[in-house]
Amino acid sequence: DPQPAKRWLAFLRNHREAIAAMDFFTVPTLTFGVLYCFFIIGHDRRRILHFNVTRHPTSTWIVQQLREAFPYDSAPRFLLLDHDAKYGLEVPASIRSLKMTPVRTSIRSPWQNGVAERWVGSCRRDLLDHVIALDERHLKRLLTQYISYYHDDRTHLGLDKQTPTGRARSLEKGTVICQQRVGGLHHRYDWAA
């Protein structure tokens, strides 16, 4: 009978391809408002499957986000979520109706949803610590650019220093060119053809 932590880690390792996680994080705006960022991340390649931004998250809004994220039977087998009051009773019922099994993490145990928490930390360090969001539209545009950078350019130790979409090695010919990413916060260097 292994300890509960070992059982949880074994579950995550054994079902990595069939697990997605969803969570919220807050972002203050220039006018001291608070925006809620909702995202769903796949555990296998750490890809962001869906995200959106709102001022007032409700369980009905979250159910709609789940429908948009997993159309046409494309849902993973398990969906990790915490005990947030925003989910209510409608969200777990909606998850089951999409043929997924909702798996709740323990209360005050963010390490059980480590892939999602790690993405929030990366997003804050790489983007939100440097830029102040003006409103929902501005934050959504910033997150779209960051997710593109995260998928295509940012390497991960958990993926053996690969990107979530996989990156082909460029041929060493010509001169090195710099491509600005996320409005100049990050850069990608390639060989010019």
PDB file of C-alpha atoms in Angstrom:
ATOM      1  CA  ASP A   1       0.000   0.000   0.000  1.00  0.00           C
ATOM      2  CA  PRO A   2       2.076   2.956  -1.214  1.00  0.00           C
ATOM      3  CA  GLN A   3       1.682   6.413   0.211  1.00  0.00           C
ATOM      4  CA  PRO A   4      -1.065   8.572  -1.358  1.00  0.00           C
ATOM      5  CA  ALA A   5       1.517  10.851  -3.014  1.00  0.00           C
ATOM      6  CA  LYS A   6       3.167   7.901  -4.749  1.00  0.00           C
ATOM      7  CA  ARG A   7      -0.196   6.622  -5.943  1.00  0.00           C
ATOM      8  CA  TRP A   8      -1.033  10.046  -7.370  1.00  0.00           C
ATOM      9  CA  LEU A   9       2.293  10.316  -9.202  1.00  0.00           C
ATOM     10  CA  ALA A  10       1.848   6.792 -10.578  1.00  0.00           C
ATOM     11  CA  PHE A  11      -1.617   7.767 -11.885  1.00  0.00           C
ATOM     12  CA  LEU A  12      -0.189  10.859 -13.589  1.00  0.00           C
ATOM     13  CA  ARG A  13       2.682   8.929 -15.197  1.00  0.00           C
ATOM     14  CA  ASN A  14       0.571   5.994 -16.352  1.00  0.00           C
ATOM     15  CA  HIS A  15      -2.199   8.095 -17.925  1.00  0.00           C
ATOM     16  CA  ARG A  16      -0.206  11.103 -19.179  1.00  0.00           C
ATOM     17  CA  GLU A  17      -1.588  10.895 -22.745  1.00  0.00           C
ATOM     18  CA  ALA A  18      -5.184  10.693 -21.515  1.00  0.00           C
ATOM     19  CA  ILE A  19      -5.053  13.588 -19.009  1.00  0.00           C
ATOM     20  CA  ALA A  20      -5.839  17.263 -19.409  1.00  0.00           C
ATOM     21  CA  ALA A  21      -6.051  19.810 -16.610  1.00  0.00           C
ATOM     22  CA  MET A  22      -8.034  23.010 -16.277  1.00  0.00           C
ATOM     23  CA  ASP A  23      -7.516  25.936 -13.980  1.00  0.00           C
ATOM     24  CA  PHE A  24      -7.908  29.682 -13.515  1.00  0.00           C
ATOM     25  CA  PHE A  25      -5.452  32.410 -12.652  1.00  0.00           C
ATOM     26  CA  THR A  26      -6.055  36.104 -12.074  1.00  0.00           C
ATOM     27  CA  VAL A  27      -4.443  39.067 -13.794  1.00  0.00           C
ATOM     28  CA  PRO A  28      -4.764  42.660 -12.536  1.00  0.00           C
ATOM     29  CA  THR A  29      -5.418  45.317 -15.175  1.00  0.00           C
ATOM     30  CA  LEU A  30      -4.126  48.863 -15.545  1.00  0.00           C
ATOM     31  CA  THR A  31      -7.307  50.199 -13.918  1.00  0.00           C
ATOM     32  CA  PHE A  32      -6.963  47.776 -10.954  1.00  0.00           C
ATOM     33  CA  GLY A  33      -9.664  45.438 -12.239  1.00  0.00           C
ATOM     34  CA  VAL A  34      -9.228  41.686 -12.102  1.00  0.00           C
ATOM     35  CA  LEU A  35      -9.434  39.395 -15.124  1.00  0.00           C
ATOM     36  CA  TYR A  36      -9.771  35.626 -14.860  1.00  0.00           C
ATOM     37  CA  CYS A  37      -7.812  33.505 -17.319  1.00  0.00           C
ATOM     38  CA  PHE A  38      -9.199  30.028 -17.905  1.00  0.00           C
ATOM     39  CA  PHE A  39      -7.069  27.411 -19.639  1.00  0.00           C
ATOM     40  CA  ILE A  40      -6.959  23.713 -20.387  1.00  0.00           C
ATOM     41  CA  ILE A  41      -3.559  22.052 -20.804  1.00  0.00           C
ATOM     42  CA  GLY A  42      -2.754  18.561 -22.060  1.00  0.00           C
ATOM     43  CA  HIS A  43      -0.355  16.552 -19.903  1.00  0.00           C
ATOM     44  CA  ASP A  44       1.344  14.586 -22.666  1.00  0.00           C
ATOM     45  CA  ARG A  45       3.026  17.449 -24.622  1.00  0.00           C
ATOM     46  CA  ARG A  46       2.034  20.333 -22.293  1.00  0.00           C
ATOM     47  CA  ARG A  47       0.036  21.994 -25.066  1.00  0.00           C
ATOM     48  CA  ILE A  48      -2.563  24.610 -24.232  1.00  0.00           C
ATOM     49  CA  LEU A  49      -5.738  23.094 -25.661  1.00  0.00           C
ATOM     50  CA  HIS A  50      -7.997  26.071 -24.946  1.00  0.00           C
ATOM     51  CA  PHE A  51      -7.950  29.399 -23.130  1.00  0.00           C
ATOM     52  CA  ASN A  52     -10.203  32.392 -22.632  1.00  0.00           C
ATOM     53  CA  VAL A  53     -10.466  35.512 -20.495  1.00  0.00           C
ATOM     54  CA  THR A  54     -13.430  36.932 -18.582  1.00  0.00           C
ATOM     55  CA  ARG A  55     -14.241  39.413 -15.857  1.00  0.00           C
ATOM     56  CA  HIS A  56     -16.962  37.259 -14.281  1.00  0.00           C
ATOM     57  CA  PRO A  57     -16.464  33.483 -14.491  1.00  0.00           C
ATOM     58  CA  THR A  58     -19.597  31.468 -13.879  1.00  0.00           C
ATOM     59  CA  SER A  59     -20.259  27.754 -14.115  1.00  0.00           C
ATOM     60  CA  THR A  60     -22.324  28.342 -17.283  1.00  0.00           C
ATOM     61  CA  TRP A  61     -19.392  30.180 -18.898  1.00  0.00           C
ATOM     62  CA  ILE A  62     -17.012  27.355 -17.919  1.00  0.00           C
ATOM     63  CA  VAL A  63     -19.357  24.740 -19.417  1.00  0.00           C
ATOM     64  CA  GLN A  64     -19.354  26.704 -22.687  1.00  0.00           C
ATOM     65  CA  GLN A  65     -15.537  26.801 -22.641  1.00  0.00           C
ATOM     66  CA  LEU A  66     -15.448  23.017 -22.222  1.00  0.00           C
ATOM     67  CA  ARG A  67     -17.770  22.595 -25.214  1.00  0.00           C
ATOM     68  CA  GLU A  68     -15.513  24.826 -27.312  1.00  0.00           C
ATOM     69  CA  ALA A  69     -12.370  23.029 -26.167  1.00  0.00           C
ATOM     70  CA  PHE A  70     -13.559  19.490 -26.916  1.00  0.00           C
ATOM     71  CA  PRO A  71     -15.826  19.350 -29.969  1.00  0.00           C
ATOM     72  CA  TYR A  72     -16.676  16.147 -31.811  1.00  0.00           C
ATOM     73  CA  ASP A  73     -15.535  13.566 -29.249  1.00  0.00           C
ATOM     74  CA  SER A  74     -11.992  14.934 -29.034  1.00  0.00           C
ATOM     75  CA  ALA A  75     -11.939  14.976 -25.232  1.00  0.00           C
ATOM     76  CA  PRO A  76      -9.252  13.219 -23.177  1.00  0.00           C
ATOM     77  CA  ARG A  77     -10.213  10.463 -20.764  1.00  0.00           C
ATOM     78  CA  PHE A  78      -9.493  12.378 -17.536  1.00  0.00           C
ATOM     79  CA  LEU A  79      -9.794  16.081 -16.676  1.00  0.00           C
ATOM     80  CA  LEU A  80      -8.069  17.367 -13.540  1.00  0.00           C
ATOM     81  CA  LEU A  81      -9.687  20.220 -11.654  1.00  0.00           C
ATOM     82  CA  ASP A  82      -9.530  21.666  -8.178  1.00  0.00           C
ATOM     83  CA  HIS A  83     -12.295  22.425  -5.668  1.00  0.00           C
ATOM     84  CA  ASP A  84     -12.999  25.963  -6.877  1.00  0.00           C
ATOM     85  CA  ALA A  85     -16.482  27.204  -5.990  1.00  0.00           C
ATOM     86  CA  LYS A  86     -16.882  28.574  -9.541  1.00  0.00           C
ATOM     87  CA  TYR A  87     -17.352  25.040 -10.873  1.00  0.00           C
ATOM     88  CA  GLY A  88     -20.515  24.349  -8.912  1.00  0.00           C
ATOM     89  CA  LEU A  89     -22.409  21.178  -9.802  1.00  0.00           C
ATOM     90  CA  GLU A  90     -22.828  22.005 -13.503  1.00  0.00           C
ATOM     91  CA  VAL A  91     -19.154  21.724 -14.499  1.00  0.00           C
ATOM     92  CA  PRO A  92     -18.550  18.147 -13.241  1.00  0.00           C
ATOM     93  CA  ALA A  93     -21.840  17.090 -14.854  1.00  0.00           C
ATOM     94  CA  SER A  94     -20.778  18.700 -18.129  1.00  0.00           C
ATOM     95  CA  ILE A  95     -17.387  16.975 -17.954  1.00  0.00           C
ATOM     96  CA  ARG A  96     -19.117  13.610 -17.547  1.00  0.00           C
ATOM     97  CA  SER A  97     -21.471  14.403 -20.449  1.00  0.00           C
ATOM     98  CA  LEU A  98     -18.391  14.921 -22.664  1.00  0.00           C
ATOM     99  CA  LYS A  99     -17.352  11.340 -21.742  1.00  0.00           C
ATOM    100  CA  MET A 100     -14.487  12.476 -19.512  1.00  0.00           C
ATOM    101  CA  THR A 101     -13.852  11.493 -15.927  1.00  0.00           C
ATOM    102  CA  PRO A 102     -13.454  14.521 -13.644  1.00  0.00           C
ATOM    103  CA  VAL A 103     -10.597  14.007 -11.184  1.00  0.00           C
ATOM    104  CA  ARG A 104     -10.569  16.478  -8.309  1.00  0.00           C
ATOM    105  CA  THR A 105      -7.300  17.323  -6.629  1.00  0.00           C
ATOM    106  CA  SER A 106      -7.132  17.420  -2.856  1.00  0.00           C
ATOM    107  CA  ILE A 107      -7.917  20.683  -1.127  1.00  0.00           C
ATOM    108  CA  ARG A 108      -4.881  22.985  -0.878  1.00  0.00           C
ATOM    109  CA  SER A 109      -2.695  20.622  -2.917  1.00  0.00           C
ATOM    110  CA  PRO A 110      -1.534  22.568  -5.989  1.00  0.00           C
ATOM    111  CA  TRP A 111       1.266  20.045  -6.556  1.00  0.00           C
ATOM    112  CA  GLN A 112      -1.379  17.545  -7.696  1.00  0.00           C
ATOM    113  CA  ASN A 113      -2.085  19.779 -10.684  1.00  0.00           C
ATOM    114  CA  GLY A 114       1.587  20.575 -11.239  1.00  0.00           C
ATOM    115  CA  VAL A 115       1.523  20.803 -15.036  1.00  0.00           C
ATOM    116  CA  ALA A 116      -1.139  23.530 -14.922  1.00  0.00           C
ATOM    117  CA  GLU A 117       0.518  25.342 -12.012  1.00  0.00           C
ATOM    118  CA  ARG A 118       3.867  25.237 -13.804  1.00  0.00           C
ATOM    119  CA  TRP A 119       2.304  26.819 -16.897  1.00  0.00           C
ATOM    120  CA  VAL A 120       0.813  29.622 -14.796  1.00  0.00           C
ATOM    121  CA  GLY A 121       4.254  30.295 -13.300  1.00  0.00           C
ATOM    122  CA  SER A 122       5.889  30.324 -16.740  1.00  0.00           C
ATOM    123  CA  CYS A 123       3.228  32.656 -18.104  1.00  0.00           C
ATOM    124  CA  ARG A 124       3.702  35.038 -15.200  1.00  0.00           C
ATOM    125  CA  ARG A 125       7.532  35.019 -15.400  1.00  0.00           C
ATOM    126  CA  ASP A 126       7.754  35.198 -19.184  1.00  0.00           C
ATOM    127  CA  LEU A 127       4.894  37.633 -19.886  1.00  0.00           C
ATOM    128  CA  LEU A 128       2.751  39.045 -17.103  1.00  0.00           C
ATOM    129  CA  ASP A 129       5.635  40.251 -14.916  1.00  0.00           C
ATOM    130  CA  HIS A 130       6.701  42.503 -17.824  1.00  0.00           C
ATOM    131  CA  VAL A 131       3.414  43.743 -19.307  1.00  0.00           C
ATOM    132  CA  ILE A 132       0.302  45.256 -17.718  1.00  0.00           C
ATOM    133  CA  ALA A 133      -2.954  44.225 -19.367  1.00  0.00           C
ATOM    134  CA  LEU A 134      -5.300  47.038 -20.342  1.00  0.00           C
ATOM    135  CA  ASP A 135      -8.508  45.046 -20.744  1.00  0.00           C
ATOM    136  CA  GLU A 136      -9.873  41.646 -21.786  1.00  0.00           C
ATOM    137  CA  ARG A 137      -9.092  42.134 -25.475  1.00  0.00           C
ATOM    138  CA  HIS A 138      -5.512  43.198 -24.780  1.00  0.00           C
ATOM    139  CA  LEU A 139      -4.881  40.292 -22.401  1.00  0.00           C
ATOM    140  CA  LYS A 140      -6.348  37.817 -24.872  1.00  0.00           C
ATOM    141  CA  ARG A 141      -4.042  39.134 -27.616  1.00  0.00           C
ATOM    142  CA  LEU A 142      -1.019  38.915 -25.301  1.00  0.00           C
ATOM    143  CA  LEU A 143      -1.881  35.362 -24.262  1.00  0.00           C
ATOM    144  CA  THR A 144      -2.399  34.312 -27.893  1.00  0.00           C
ATOM    145  CA  GLN A 145       1.105  35.539 -28.750  1.00  0.00           C
ATOM    146  CA  TYR A 146       2.592  33.930 -25.646  1.00  0.00           C
ATOM    147  CA  ILE A 147       0.927  30.568 -26.307  1.00  0.00           C
ATOM    148  CA  SER A 148       2.285  30.603 -29.858  1.00  0.00           C
ATOM    149  CA  TYR A 149       5.767  31.270 -28.445  1.00  0.00           C
ATOM    150  CA  TYR A 150       5.252  28.614 -25.754  1.00  0.00           C
ATOM    151  CA  HIS A 151       4.207  25.956 -28.272  1.00  0.00           C
ATOM    152  CA  ASP A 152       6.760  26.696 -30.999  1.00  0.00           C
ATOM    153  CA  ASP A 153       9.872  28.148 -29.345  1.00  0.00           C
ATOM    154  CA  ARG A 154      10.065  27.564 -25.591  1.00  0.00           C
ATOM    155  CA  THR A 155      11.871  24.368 -24.677  1.00  0.00           C
ATOM    156  CA  HIS A 156      10.927  22.208 -21.678  1.00  0.00           C
ATOM    157  CA  LEU A 157      13.082  19.955 -19.550  1.00  0.00           C
ATOM    158  CA  GLY A 158      10.135  17.598 -19.085  1.00  0.00           C
ATOM    159  CA  LEU A 159      10.033  17.141 -22.877  1.00  0.00           C
ATOM    160  CA  ASP A 160      13.796  16.497 -23.203  1.00  0.00           C
ATOM    161  CA  LYS A 161      14.403  20.121 -24.219  1.00  0.00           C
ATOM    162  CA  GLN A 162      11.808  19.996 -26.999  1.00  0.00           C
ATOM    163  CA  THR A 163       8.862  22.306 -27.595  1.00  0.00           C
ATOM    164  CA  PRO A 164       5.242  21.130 -27.211  1.00  0.00           C
ATOM    165  CA  THR A 165       4.753  21.051 -30.994  1.00  0.00           C
ATOM    166  CA  GLY A 166       8.228  19.644 -31.661  1.00  0.00           C
ATOM    167  CA  ARG A 167      10.903  21.693 -33.318  1.00  0.00           C
ATOM    168  CA  ALA A 168      12.990  20.685 -36.297  1.00  0.00           C
ATOM    169  CA  ARG A 169      16.662  21.501 -36.104  1.00  0.00           C
ATOM    170  CA  SER A 170      17.655  24.161 -38.647  1.00  0.00           C
ATOM    171  CA  LEU A 171      20.545  23.684 -41.019  1.00  0.00           C
ATOM    172  CA  GLU A 172      23.664  25.676 -40.216  1.00  0.00           C
ATOM    173  CA  LYS A 173      23.909  27.735 -43.401  1.00  0.00           C
ATOM    174  CA  GLY A 174      24.094  31.471 -43.991  1.00  0.00           C
ATOM    175  CA  THR A 175      23.794  34.095 -41.316  1.00  0.00           C
ATOM    176  CA  VAL A 176      21.895  34.035 -38.052  1.00  0.00           C
ATOM    177  CA  ILE A 177      18.684  36.054 -37.993  1.00  0.00           C
ATOM    178  CA  CYS A 178      16.667  37.145 -34.970  1.00  0.00           C
ATOM    179  CA  GLN A 179      12.887  36.930 -34.894  1.00  0.00           C
ATOM    180  CA  GLN A 180      11.085  38.864 -32.189  1.00  0.00           C
ATOM    181  CA  ARG A 181       8.440  36.929 -30.280  1.00  0.00           C
ATOM    182  CA  VAL A 182       5.747  38.214 -27.875  1.00  0.00           C
ATOM    183  CA  GLY A 183       6.291  41.833 -28.851  1.00  0.00           C
ATOM    184  CA  GLY A 184      10.065  41.680 -28.361  1.00  0.00           C
ATOM    185  CA  LEU A 185      10.048  40.088 -24.887  1.00  0.00           C
ATOM    186  CA  HIS A 186      11.540  36.910 -26.357  1.00  0.00           C
ATOM    187  CA  HIS A 187      13.508  36.061 -29.466  1.00  0.00           C
ATOM    188  CA  ARG A 188      14.075  33.115 -31.773  1.00  0.00           C
ATOM    189  CA  TYR A 189      17.333  32.710 -33.624  1.00  0.00           C
ATOM    190  CA  ASP A 190      17.477  30.817 -36.916  1.00  0.00           C
ATOM    191  CA  TRP A 191      19.833  30.444 -39.811  1.00  0.00           C
ATOM    192  CA  ALA A 192      18.911  32.489 -42.879  1.00  0.00           C
ATOM    193  CA  ALA A 193      18.411  30.392 -45.993  1.00  0.00           C
TER     194      ALA A 193
END
